[in-house]
Amino acid sequence: MNVLYVLVPLALGLALAAVAAFRWAVRDGQFDDVETPALRILLDDLSDPDD
């Protein structure tokens, strides 16, 4: 039972840290363009530096 006095605040602290990291990523613009990276593989690159 005594271990709950350590684990509950630890879990709450980790959850708050995860929420803070997510909010920071959203404000930093990490999720602004989620479609272009998936479509970039389909586009043909015309400038090949090896040729």
XYZ file of C-alpha atoms in Angstrom:
51
model
C 0.000 0.000 0.000
C 2.885 2.364 0.702
C 4.138 1.980 -2.839
C 0.992 3.757 -4.085
C 2.169 6.932 -2.372
C 5.127 6.896 -4.756
C 3.579 5.477 -7.920
C 0.481 7.687 -8.145
C 2.396 11.004 -8.036
C 5.010 9.539 -10.374
C 2.324 8.536 -12.888
C 0.683 11.952 -12.645
C 4.038 13.656 -13.159
C 4.796 11.553 -16.239
C 1.346 12.254 -17.655
C 1.804 15.991 -17.146
C 5.225 15.806 -18.800
C 3.698 14.026 -21.808
C 0.958 16.645 -22.120
C 3.530 19.434 -21.854
C 5.709 17.824 -24.543
C 2.692 17.448 -26.848
C 1.658 21.072 -26.340
C 5.221 22.203 -27.046
C 5.308 20.169 -30.265
C 1.988 21.612 -31.417
C 3.065 25.191 -30.702
C 6.427 24.573 -32.391
C 4.667 23.563 -35.610
C 5.552 19.871 -35.696
C 2.070 18.897 -36.906
C 1.462 21.675 -39.434
C 1.918 19.594 -42.591
C 1.143 15.918 -42.190
C 0.247 15.134 -45.831
C 3.309 16.261 -47.790
C 5.859 13.834 -46.279
C 3.610 10.890 -47.160
C 3.201 12.115 -50.736
C 6.880 12.990 -51.244
C 7.758 9.335 -51.865
C 5.341 9.241 -54.802
C 6.855 12.234 -56.598
C 9.601 11.611 -59.118
C 12.766 13.578 -58.420
C 13.899 15.071 -61.724
C 17.265 16.320 -60.510
C 19.450 13.250 -59.961
C 22.885 14.291 -58.641
C 24.479 10.946 -59.661
C 24.000 11.494 -63.417
